[in-house]
Coordinates of C-alpha atoms in Angstrom, one line a residue:
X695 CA 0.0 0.0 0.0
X696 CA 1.4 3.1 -0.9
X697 CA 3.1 5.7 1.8
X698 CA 1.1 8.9 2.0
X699 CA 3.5 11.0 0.9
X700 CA 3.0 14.1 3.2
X701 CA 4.5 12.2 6.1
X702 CA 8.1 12.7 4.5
X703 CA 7.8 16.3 3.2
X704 CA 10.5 17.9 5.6
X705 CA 12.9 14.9 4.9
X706 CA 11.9 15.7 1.0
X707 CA 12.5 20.0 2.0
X708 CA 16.1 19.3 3.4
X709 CA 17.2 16.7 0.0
X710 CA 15.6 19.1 -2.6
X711 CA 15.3 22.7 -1.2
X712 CA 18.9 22.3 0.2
X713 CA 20.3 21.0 -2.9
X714 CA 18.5 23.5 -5.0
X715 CA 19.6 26.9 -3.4
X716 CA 23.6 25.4 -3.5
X717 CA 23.9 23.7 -6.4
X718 CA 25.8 24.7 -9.7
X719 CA 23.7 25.9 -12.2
X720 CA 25.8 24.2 -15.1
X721 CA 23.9 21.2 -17.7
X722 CA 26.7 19.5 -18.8
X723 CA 25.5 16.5 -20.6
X724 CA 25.7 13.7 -17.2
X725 CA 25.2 9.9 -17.4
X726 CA 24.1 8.9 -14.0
X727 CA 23.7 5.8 -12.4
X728 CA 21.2 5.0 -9.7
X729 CA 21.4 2.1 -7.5
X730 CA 19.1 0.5 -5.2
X731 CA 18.3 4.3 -4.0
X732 CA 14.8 4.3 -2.0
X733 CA 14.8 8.6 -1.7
X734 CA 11.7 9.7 -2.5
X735 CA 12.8 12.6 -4.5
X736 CA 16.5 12.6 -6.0
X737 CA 17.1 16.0 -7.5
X738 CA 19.4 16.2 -10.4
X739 CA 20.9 19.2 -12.5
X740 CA 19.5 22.8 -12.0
X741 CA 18.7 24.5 -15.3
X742 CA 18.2 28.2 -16.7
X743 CA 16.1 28.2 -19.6
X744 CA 15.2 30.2 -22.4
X745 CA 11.7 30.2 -24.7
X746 CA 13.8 27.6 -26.6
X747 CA 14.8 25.2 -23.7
X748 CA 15.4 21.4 -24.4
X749 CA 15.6 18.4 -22.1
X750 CA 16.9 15.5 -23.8
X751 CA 16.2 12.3 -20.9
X752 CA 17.3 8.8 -21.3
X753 CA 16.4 6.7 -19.0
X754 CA 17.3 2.6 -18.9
X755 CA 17.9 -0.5 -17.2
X756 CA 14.5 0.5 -14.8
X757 CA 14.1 -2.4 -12.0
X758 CA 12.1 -1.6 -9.2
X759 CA 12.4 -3.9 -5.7
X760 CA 8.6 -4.6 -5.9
X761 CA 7.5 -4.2 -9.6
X762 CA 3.7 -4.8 -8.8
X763 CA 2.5 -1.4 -8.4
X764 CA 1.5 1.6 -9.6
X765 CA 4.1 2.8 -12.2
X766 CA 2.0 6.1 -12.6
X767 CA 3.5 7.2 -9.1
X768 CA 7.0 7.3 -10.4
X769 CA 8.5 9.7 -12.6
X770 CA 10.0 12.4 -13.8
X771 CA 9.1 16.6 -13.5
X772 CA 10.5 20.1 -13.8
X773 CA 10.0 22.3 -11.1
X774 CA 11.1 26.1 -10.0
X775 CA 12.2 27.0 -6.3
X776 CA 8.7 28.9 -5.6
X777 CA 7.2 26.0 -7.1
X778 CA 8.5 23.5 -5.2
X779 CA 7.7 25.4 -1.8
X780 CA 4.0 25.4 -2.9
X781 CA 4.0 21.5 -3.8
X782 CA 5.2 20.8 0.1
X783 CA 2.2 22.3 1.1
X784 CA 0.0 21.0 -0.7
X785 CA 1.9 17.8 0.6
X786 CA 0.9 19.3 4.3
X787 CA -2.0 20.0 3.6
X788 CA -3.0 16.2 1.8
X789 CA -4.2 18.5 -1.2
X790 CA -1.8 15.6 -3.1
X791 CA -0.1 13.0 -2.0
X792 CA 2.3 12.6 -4.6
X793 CA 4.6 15.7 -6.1
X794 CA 3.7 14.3 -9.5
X795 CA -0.3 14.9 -9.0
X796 CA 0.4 18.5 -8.4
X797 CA -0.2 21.4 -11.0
X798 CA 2.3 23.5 -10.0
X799 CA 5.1 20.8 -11.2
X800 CA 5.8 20.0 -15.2
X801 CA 6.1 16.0 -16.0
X802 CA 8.4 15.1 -18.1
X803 CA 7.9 11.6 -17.8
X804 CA 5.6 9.3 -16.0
X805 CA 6.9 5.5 -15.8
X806 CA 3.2 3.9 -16.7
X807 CA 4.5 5.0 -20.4
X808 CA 7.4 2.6 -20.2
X809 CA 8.1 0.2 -23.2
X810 CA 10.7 -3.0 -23.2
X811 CA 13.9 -3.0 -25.2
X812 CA 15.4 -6.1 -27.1
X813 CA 16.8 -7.3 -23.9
X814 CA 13.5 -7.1 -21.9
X815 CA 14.7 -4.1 -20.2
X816 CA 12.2 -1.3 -19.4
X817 CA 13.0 2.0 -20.8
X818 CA 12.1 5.3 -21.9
X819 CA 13.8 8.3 -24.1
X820 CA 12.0 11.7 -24.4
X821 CA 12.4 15.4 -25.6
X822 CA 10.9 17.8 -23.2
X823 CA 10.3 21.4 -24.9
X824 CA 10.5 24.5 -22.4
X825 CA 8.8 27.5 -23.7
X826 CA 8.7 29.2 -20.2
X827 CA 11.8 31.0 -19.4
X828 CA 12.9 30.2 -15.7
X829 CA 15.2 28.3 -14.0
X830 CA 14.5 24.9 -13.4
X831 CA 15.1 21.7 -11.2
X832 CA 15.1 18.5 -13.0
X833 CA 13.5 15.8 -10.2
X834 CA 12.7 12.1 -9.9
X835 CA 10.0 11.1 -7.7
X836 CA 9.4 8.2 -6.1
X837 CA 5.7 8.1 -3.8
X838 CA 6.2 4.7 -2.5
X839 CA 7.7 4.5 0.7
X840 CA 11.3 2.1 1.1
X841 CA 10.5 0.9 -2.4
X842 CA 14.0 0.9 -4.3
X843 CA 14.9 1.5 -7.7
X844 CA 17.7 1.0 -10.1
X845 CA 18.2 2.7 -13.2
X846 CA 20.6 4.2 -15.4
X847 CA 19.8 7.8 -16.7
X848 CA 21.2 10.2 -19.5
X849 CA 20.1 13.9 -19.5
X850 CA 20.7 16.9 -21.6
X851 CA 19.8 20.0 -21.1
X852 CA 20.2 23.2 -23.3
X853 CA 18.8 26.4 -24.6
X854 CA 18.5 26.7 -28.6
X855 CA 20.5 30.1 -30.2
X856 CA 20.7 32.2 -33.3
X857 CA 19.1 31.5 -36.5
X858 CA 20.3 28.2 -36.7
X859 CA 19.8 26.7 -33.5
X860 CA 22.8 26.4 -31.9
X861 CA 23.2 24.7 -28.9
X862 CA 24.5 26.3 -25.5
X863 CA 24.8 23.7 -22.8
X864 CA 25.5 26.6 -20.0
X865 CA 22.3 27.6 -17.7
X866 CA 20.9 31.3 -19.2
X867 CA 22.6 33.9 -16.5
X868 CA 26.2 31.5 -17.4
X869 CA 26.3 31.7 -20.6
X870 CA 29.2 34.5 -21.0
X871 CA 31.0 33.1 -18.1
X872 CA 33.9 31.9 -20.7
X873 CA 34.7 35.2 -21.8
X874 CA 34.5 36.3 -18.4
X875 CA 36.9 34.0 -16.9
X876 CA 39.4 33.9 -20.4
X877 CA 39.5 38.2 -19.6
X878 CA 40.3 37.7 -16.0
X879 CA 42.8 35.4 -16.7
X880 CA 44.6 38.1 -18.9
X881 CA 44.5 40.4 -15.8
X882 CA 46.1 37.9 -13.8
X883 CA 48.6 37.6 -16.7
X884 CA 49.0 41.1 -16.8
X885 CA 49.8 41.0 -13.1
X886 CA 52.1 38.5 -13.3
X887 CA 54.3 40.4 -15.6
X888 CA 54.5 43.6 -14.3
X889 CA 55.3 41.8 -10.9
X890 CA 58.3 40.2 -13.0
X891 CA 59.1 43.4 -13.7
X892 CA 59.1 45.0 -10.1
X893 CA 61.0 41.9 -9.0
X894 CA 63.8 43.0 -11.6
X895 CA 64.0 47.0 -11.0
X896 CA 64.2 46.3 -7.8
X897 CA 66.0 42.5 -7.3
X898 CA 68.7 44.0 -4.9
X899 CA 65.7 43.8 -1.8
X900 CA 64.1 40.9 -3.2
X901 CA 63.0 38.1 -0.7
X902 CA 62.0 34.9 -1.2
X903 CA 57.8 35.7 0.2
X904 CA 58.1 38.0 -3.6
X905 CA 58.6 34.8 -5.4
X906 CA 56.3 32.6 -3.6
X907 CA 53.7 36.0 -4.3
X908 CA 54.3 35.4 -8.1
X909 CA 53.7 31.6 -8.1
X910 CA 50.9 32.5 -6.9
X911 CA 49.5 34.8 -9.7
X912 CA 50.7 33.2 -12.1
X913 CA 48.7 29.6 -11.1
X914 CA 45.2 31.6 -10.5
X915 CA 46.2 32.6 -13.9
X916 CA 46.2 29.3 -15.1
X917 CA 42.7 28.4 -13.2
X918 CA 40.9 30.6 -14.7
X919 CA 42.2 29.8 -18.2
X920 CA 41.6 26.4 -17.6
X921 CA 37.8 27.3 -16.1
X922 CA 37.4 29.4 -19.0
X923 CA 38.4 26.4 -21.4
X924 CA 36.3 23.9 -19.2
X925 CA 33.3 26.8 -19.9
X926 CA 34.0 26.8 -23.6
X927 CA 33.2 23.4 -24.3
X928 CA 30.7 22.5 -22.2
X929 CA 28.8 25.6 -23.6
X930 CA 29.8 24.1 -27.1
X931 CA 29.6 20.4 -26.5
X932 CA 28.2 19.9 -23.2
X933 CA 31.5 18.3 -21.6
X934 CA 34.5 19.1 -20.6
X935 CA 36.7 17.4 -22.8
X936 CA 39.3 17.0 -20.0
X937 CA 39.7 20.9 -19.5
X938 CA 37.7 19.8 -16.2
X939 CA 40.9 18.0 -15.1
X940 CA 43.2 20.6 -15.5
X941 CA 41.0 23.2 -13.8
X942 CA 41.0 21.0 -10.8
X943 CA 44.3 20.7 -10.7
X944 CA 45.5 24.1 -10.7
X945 CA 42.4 24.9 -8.6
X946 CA 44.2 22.4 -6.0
X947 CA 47.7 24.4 -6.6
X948 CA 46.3 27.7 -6.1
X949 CA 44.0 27.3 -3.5
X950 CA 47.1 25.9 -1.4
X951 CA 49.2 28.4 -2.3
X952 CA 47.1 31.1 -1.3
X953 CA 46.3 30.0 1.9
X954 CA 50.1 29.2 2.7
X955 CA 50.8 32.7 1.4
X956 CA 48.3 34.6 3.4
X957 CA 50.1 32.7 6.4
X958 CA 53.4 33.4 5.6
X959 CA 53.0 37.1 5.1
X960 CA 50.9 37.5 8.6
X961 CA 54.0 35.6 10.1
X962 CA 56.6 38.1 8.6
X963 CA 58.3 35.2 7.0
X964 CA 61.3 36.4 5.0
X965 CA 61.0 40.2 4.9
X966 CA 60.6 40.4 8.9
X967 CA 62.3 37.3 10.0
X968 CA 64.0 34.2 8.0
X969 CA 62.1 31.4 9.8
X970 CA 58.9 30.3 11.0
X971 CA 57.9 29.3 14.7
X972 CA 56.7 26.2 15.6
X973 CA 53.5 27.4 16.4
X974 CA 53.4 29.1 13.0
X975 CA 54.2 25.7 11.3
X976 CA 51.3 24.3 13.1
X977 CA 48.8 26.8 11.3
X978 CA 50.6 25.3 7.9
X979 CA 50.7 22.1 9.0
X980 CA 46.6 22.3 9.6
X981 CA 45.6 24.4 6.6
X982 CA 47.9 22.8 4.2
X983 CA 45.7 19.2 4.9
X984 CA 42.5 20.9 4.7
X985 CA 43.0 22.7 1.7
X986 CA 43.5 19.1 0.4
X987 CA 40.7 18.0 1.9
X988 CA 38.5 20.9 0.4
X989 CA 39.4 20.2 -3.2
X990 CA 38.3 16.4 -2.6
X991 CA 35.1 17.6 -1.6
X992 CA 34.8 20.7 -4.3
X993 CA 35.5 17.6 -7.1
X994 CA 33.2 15.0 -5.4
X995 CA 30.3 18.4 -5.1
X996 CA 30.5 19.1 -8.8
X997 CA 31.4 15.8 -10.2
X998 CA 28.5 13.9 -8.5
X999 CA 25.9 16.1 -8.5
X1000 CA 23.0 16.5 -6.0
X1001 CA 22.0 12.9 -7.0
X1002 CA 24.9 11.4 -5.2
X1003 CA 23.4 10.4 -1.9
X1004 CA 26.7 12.1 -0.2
X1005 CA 26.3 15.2 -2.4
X1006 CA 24.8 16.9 0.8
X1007 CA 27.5 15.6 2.9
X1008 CA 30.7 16.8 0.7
X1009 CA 29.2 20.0 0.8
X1010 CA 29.0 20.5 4.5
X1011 CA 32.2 18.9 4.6
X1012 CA 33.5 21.9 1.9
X1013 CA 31.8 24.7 3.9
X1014 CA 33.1 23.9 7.5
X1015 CA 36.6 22.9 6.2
X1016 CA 37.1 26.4 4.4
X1017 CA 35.5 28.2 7.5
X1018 CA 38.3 26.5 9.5
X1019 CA 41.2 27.6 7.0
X1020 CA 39.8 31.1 6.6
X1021 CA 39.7 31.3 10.7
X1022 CA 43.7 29.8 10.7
X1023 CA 45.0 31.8 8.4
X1024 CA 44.3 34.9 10.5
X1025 CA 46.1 33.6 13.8
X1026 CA 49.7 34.6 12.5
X1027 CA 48.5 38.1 11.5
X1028 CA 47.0 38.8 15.1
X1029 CA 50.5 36.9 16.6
X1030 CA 52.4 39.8 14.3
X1031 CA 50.3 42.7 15.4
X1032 CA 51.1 41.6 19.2
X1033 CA 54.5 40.9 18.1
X1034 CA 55.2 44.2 17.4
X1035 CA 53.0 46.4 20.1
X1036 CA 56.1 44.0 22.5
X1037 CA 58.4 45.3 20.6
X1038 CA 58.0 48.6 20.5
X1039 CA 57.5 48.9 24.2
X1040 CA 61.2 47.6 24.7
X1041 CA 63.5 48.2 21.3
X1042 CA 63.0 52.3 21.4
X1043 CA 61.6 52.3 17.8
X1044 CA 58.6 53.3 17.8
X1045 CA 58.2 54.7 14.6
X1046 CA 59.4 51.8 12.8
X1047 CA 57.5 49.6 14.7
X1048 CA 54.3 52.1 14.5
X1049 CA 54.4 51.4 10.5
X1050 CA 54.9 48.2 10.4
X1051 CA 52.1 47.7 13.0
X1052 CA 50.0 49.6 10.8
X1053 CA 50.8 47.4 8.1
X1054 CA 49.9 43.9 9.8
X1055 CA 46.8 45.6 10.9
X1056 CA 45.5 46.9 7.7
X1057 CA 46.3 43.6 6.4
X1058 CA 44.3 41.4 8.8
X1059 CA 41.3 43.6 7.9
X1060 CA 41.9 43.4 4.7
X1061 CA 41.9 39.6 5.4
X1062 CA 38.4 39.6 7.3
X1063 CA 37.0 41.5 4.4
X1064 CA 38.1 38.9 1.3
X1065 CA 36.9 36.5 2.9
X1066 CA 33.9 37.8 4.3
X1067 CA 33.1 39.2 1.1
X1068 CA 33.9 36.2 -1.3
X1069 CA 32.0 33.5 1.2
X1070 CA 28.7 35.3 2.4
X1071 CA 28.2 37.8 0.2
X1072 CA 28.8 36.1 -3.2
X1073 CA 26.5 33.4 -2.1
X1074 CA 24.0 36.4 -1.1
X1075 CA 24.4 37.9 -4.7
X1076 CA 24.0 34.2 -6.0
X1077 CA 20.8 33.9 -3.6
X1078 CA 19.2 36.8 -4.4
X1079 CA 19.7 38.0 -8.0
X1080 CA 17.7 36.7 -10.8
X1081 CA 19.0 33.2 -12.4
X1082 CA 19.5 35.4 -15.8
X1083 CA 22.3 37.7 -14.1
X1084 CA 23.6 34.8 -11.7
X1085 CA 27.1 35.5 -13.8
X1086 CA 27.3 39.1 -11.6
X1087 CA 28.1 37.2 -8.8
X1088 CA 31.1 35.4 -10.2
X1089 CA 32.4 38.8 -11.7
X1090 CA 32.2 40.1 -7.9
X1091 CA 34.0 37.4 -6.4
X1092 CA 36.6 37.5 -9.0
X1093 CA 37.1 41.5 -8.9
X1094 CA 37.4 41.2 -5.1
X1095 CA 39.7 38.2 -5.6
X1096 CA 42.0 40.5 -7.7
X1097 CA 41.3 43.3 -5.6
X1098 CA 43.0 41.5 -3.0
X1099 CA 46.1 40.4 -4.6
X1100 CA 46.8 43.7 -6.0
X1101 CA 46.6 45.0 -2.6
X1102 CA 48.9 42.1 -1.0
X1103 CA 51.8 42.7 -3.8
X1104 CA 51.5 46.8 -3.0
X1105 CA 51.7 46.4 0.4
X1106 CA 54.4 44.0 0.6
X1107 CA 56.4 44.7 -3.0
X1108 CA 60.4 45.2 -2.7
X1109 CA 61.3 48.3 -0.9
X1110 CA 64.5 49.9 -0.7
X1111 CA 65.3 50.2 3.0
X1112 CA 68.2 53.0 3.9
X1113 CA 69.6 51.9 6.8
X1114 CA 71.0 55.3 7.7
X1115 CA 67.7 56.6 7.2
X1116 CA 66.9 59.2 10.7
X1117 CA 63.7 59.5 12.5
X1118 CA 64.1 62.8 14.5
X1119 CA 63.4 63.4 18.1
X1120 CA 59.6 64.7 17.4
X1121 CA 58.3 62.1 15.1
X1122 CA 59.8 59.0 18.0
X1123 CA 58.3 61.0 20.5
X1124 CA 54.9 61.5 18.7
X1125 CA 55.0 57.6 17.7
X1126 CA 55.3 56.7 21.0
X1127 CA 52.5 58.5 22.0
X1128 CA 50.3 57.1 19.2
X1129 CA 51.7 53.3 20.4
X1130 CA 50.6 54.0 23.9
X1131 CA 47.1 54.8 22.8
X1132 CA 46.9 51.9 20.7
X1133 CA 47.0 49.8 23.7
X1134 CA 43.7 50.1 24.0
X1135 CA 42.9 48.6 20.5
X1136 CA 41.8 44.7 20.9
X1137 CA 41.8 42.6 17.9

């Protein structure tokens, strides 16, 4: 007897809702494989469409645990985000008691249609066309209760362009992200050579933190290259074509690099002293491992899907590992800033000390900021703003991205320090009053 369906709809709110408002809106062509899975809705790829969307669905190998029932209570539908909030409560309220019966969802595909292959196999292949532009879930839906199914799925999903009917494989609002991530890349390429060339004019107070600064340009370089290359051909071809590979790769690189960076400089590695302290290794001995950890997860979120029945939990696993590494890296910085107000108290160089404490302290708000900015308020932008402009998001994250490191190399490029340079009597004295107020600052 079937399960009324209502009794699961806050299990089914936290698998679709959840996956909806997080996942990647990108259709590359996927080839899924479903095995013994008894969810009552698996959600699959999120979708902008235009008035000339296409879903292409291919759907084989169907075996079901108990096939005598109602095959008209499996299936599959297209539904929005507002939608889907107004099917769970019709779901509350018993005005259905399946997500298929309700009006506010569009079936593609209902399973009481299915035919046999040559090998006895049940089956079913469909072209779905979207004339509504909005952005779209594609969902399976399963009303029976512990009932589990098996099947092996192929879908497609694309928006038709031009006169000829081109087909672009990227969500609408993503479409553009190629160029955008191909001109970034030349900034970053830009960057990278005019660091070269402050590096050479000015070689003779080079330190080793200037080197590690360039290797790290030059790989974000190379991600967004490859991202704009991965972009490319899934717009064109609706796969990666091993771009995907590369992009992970150097996403890996520079994601460690960063990190290890952002700690080095707070610790005053190189410039300020020429080792690290073992409490300092510690923080790089923690964020190095998670950054690994966090590309595992980042490959396994948009790799699997939200089909995967860990999708949810590699994500949680993503978001509380880089909350730990942002929260690390900014432990040296505050060690540097206390560092120095010692200092200052007992060396009788104030004014030297006042800059550089200035420095760090700029720095570690500068810190706070990126990554306050590129983790809550990206995802707000991607929240909030309509799934036609969802590309502004990624432009804001990247222009704050670059933001930063232009501000990192300023602040800490080659400087030509005269030893010999004086600090008179008045500006030490005024320093020292300035150090004695800042006492009162807490970090």
């Amino acid at each position: 007897m079937m399960a009324i369906f209502r009794s699961t709809s806050f299990s089914l709110a936290a698998l679709v809702i959840l996956p909806i408002l997080l996942t990647f809106s990108s259709a590359e062509i996927r080839r899924t494989q479903i095995r013994s899975d008894s969810r009552p809705i698996i959600p699959f790829d999120e979708f902008g469409f235009t008035h000339t969307g296409r879903l292409e669905l291919n759907v084989s190998h169907i075996s079901l645990s108990n096939p005598n029932v109602d095959l008209s209570k499996f299936g599959f539908f297209l539904c929005t985000r507002d939608s889907w909030l107004h099917v769970l409560q019709q779901l509350e309220d018993t005005d259905v008691t399946c997500a298929l019966d309700s009006q506010l969802v569009k079936v593609v595909f209902r399973f009481d249609s299915l035919s046999k292959d040559n090998n006895n196999n049940y089956h079913f292949n469909v072209l779905f066309n979207e004339s509504i532009s909005d952005q779209y879930t594609l969902v399976f839906a399963n009303c029976y209760s512990n009932l589990q199914i098996s099947m092996n799925v192929f879908s497609a999903m694309y928006n038709l362009e031009g006169k000829n009917g081109r087909r672009d494989y990227l969500s609408a609002g993503r479409s553009i992200l190629p160029r955008v991530y191909f001109l970034f890349s030349l900034a970053y390429f830009a960057l990278c050579f005019f660091w070269i060339h402050i590096l050479y004019k000015k070689r003779l107070t080079v330190f080793r933190i200037h080197f590690f600064m360039l290797a790290v340009v030059i790989l974000k370089a190379l991600n967004l290259l490859c991202e704009a290359e991965d972009k490319s051909y899934i717009k064109r071809t609706g796969s990666a074509h091993g771009w995907d590979v590369l992009f992970y790769i150097f996403s890996f690189l520079k994601g460690i690099t960063l990190f290890t960076l952002i700690v080095l400089i707070g610790t005053g590695w190189s410039f300020l002293k020429p080792y690290l302290q073992d409490r300092e290794k510690k923080v790089l001995m923690i964020v190095i491992p998670l950054q690994v950890v966090a590309n595992i997860a980042q490959v396994a979120i948009d790799e699997r899907g939200p089909y995967g029945q860990d999708w949810v939990t590699w994500k949680q696993v993503f978001l509380l590992v880089d909350v730990i590494c942002c929260c690390a890296v900014l432990f040296p910085i505050v060690w540097s800033i206390k560092n120095l107000r010692e200092a200052a108290r007992t060396d009788g160089k104030a004014a030297v000390n006042l800059m550089k404490l200035t420095l760090f302290r700029q720095y570690y708000i500068v810190v706070i900021c990126y990554i306050y900015f590129t983790r809550v308020v990206v995802y707000a932008l991607e929240t909030i703003t309509s799934y036609r402009y969802l590309w502004t998001s990624v432009v804001a994250g990247e222009l704050a991205t670059l933001a930063f490191y232009v501000f990192t190399g300023y602040k800490f490029k080659p400087e030509v320090h005269n030893p010999y340079f004086a600090i008179d009597d008045e500006e030490e004295e005024a320093a020292a009053e300035q150090l004695k107020l800042e006492d009162e600052f807490e970090l």
